[in-house]
Short mmCIF file of C-alpha atoms in Angstrom, two decimals:
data_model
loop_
_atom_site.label_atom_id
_atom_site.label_comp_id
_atom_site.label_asym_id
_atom_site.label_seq_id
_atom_site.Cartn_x
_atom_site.Cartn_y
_atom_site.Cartn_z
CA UNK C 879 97.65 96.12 97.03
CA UNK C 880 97.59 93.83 93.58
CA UNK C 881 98.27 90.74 92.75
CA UNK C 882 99.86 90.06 89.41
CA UNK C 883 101.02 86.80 87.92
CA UNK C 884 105.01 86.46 87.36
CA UNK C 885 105.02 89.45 90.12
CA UNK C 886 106.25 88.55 93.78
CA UNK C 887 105.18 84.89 92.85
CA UNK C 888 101.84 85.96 92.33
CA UNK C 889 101.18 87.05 95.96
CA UNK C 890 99.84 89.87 97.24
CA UNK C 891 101.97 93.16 97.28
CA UNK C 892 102.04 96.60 97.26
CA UNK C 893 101.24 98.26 94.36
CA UNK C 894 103.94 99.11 92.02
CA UNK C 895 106.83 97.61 94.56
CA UNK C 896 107.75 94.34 94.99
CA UNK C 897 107.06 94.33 98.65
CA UNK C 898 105.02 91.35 99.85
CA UNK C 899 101.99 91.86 102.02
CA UNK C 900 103.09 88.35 103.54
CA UNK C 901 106.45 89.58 104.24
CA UNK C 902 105.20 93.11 105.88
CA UNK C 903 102.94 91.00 107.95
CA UNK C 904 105.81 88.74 109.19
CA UNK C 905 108.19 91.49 110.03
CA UNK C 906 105.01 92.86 112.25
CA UNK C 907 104.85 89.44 113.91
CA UNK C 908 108.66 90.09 115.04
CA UNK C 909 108.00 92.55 116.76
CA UNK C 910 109.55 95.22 114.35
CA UNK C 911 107.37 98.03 114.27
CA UNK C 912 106.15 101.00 112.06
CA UNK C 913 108.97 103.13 112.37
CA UNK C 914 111.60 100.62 111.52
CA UNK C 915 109.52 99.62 108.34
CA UNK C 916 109.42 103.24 107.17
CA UNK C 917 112.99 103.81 107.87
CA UNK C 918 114.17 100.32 106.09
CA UNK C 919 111.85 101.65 103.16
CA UNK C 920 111.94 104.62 102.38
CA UNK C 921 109.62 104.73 99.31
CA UNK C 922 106.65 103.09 101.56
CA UNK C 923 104.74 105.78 103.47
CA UNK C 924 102.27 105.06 106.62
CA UNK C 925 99.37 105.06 104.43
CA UNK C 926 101.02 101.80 101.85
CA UNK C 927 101.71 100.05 105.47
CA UNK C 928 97.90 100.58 106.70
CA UNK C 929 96.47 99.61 103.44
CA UNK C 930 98.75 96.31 103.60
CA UNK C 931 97.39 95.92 107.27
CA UNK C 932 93.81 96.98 106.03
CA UNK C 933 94.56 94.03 103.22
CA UNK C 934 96.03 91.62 105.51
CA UNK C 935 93.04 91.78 107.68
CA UNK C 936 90.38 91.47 104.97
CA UNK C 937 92.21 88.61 103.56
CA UNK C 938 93.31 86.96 106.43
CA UNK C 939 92.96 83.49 105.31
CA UNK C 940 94.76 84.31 101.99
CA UNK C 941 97.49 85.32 104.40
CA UNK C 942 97.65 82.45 106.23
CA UNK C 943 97.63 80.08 103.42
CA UNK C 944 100.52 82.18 101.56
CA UNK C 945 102.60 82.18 105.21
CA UNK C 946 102.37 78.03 105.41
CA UNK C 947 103.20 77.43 101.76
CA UNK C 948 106.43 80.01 102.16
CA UNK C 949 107.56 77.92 105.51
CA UNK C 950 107.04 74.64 103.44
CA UNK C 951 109.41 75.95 100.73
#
């Protein structure tokens, strides 16, 4: 995961890809799971999506804080 200024807003994403940890971690809280992820993107393996949910964990409050400042906008 990295976290680059101008990139994704300056959240948290996966590395080269413009895929938001935020937004992996709100599809997950819809119920859609693993399989569906992989299949909508191809280029992500199972490994990117347990690093983002290794990430997610670690920085749970950074997660948080990203989620209510998204639903504000």
């Amino acid at each position: 995961m990295s976290k680059t200024l101008g990139v994704c807003g300056g959240e948290s994403c996966m590395k080269n890809r413009r895929l938001r940890v935020l937004m992996l971690v709100s599809f997950r809280r819809l119920g859609i799971n693993e399989s569906k992820l992989l299949d909508k993107y191809p280029t992500v393996t199972g490994t990117d999506l347990a690093n983002a949910w290794a990430y997610a964990t670690a920085f749970s409050d950074e997660i948080e804080i990203d989620t209510r400042e998204n639903h504000e906008d």
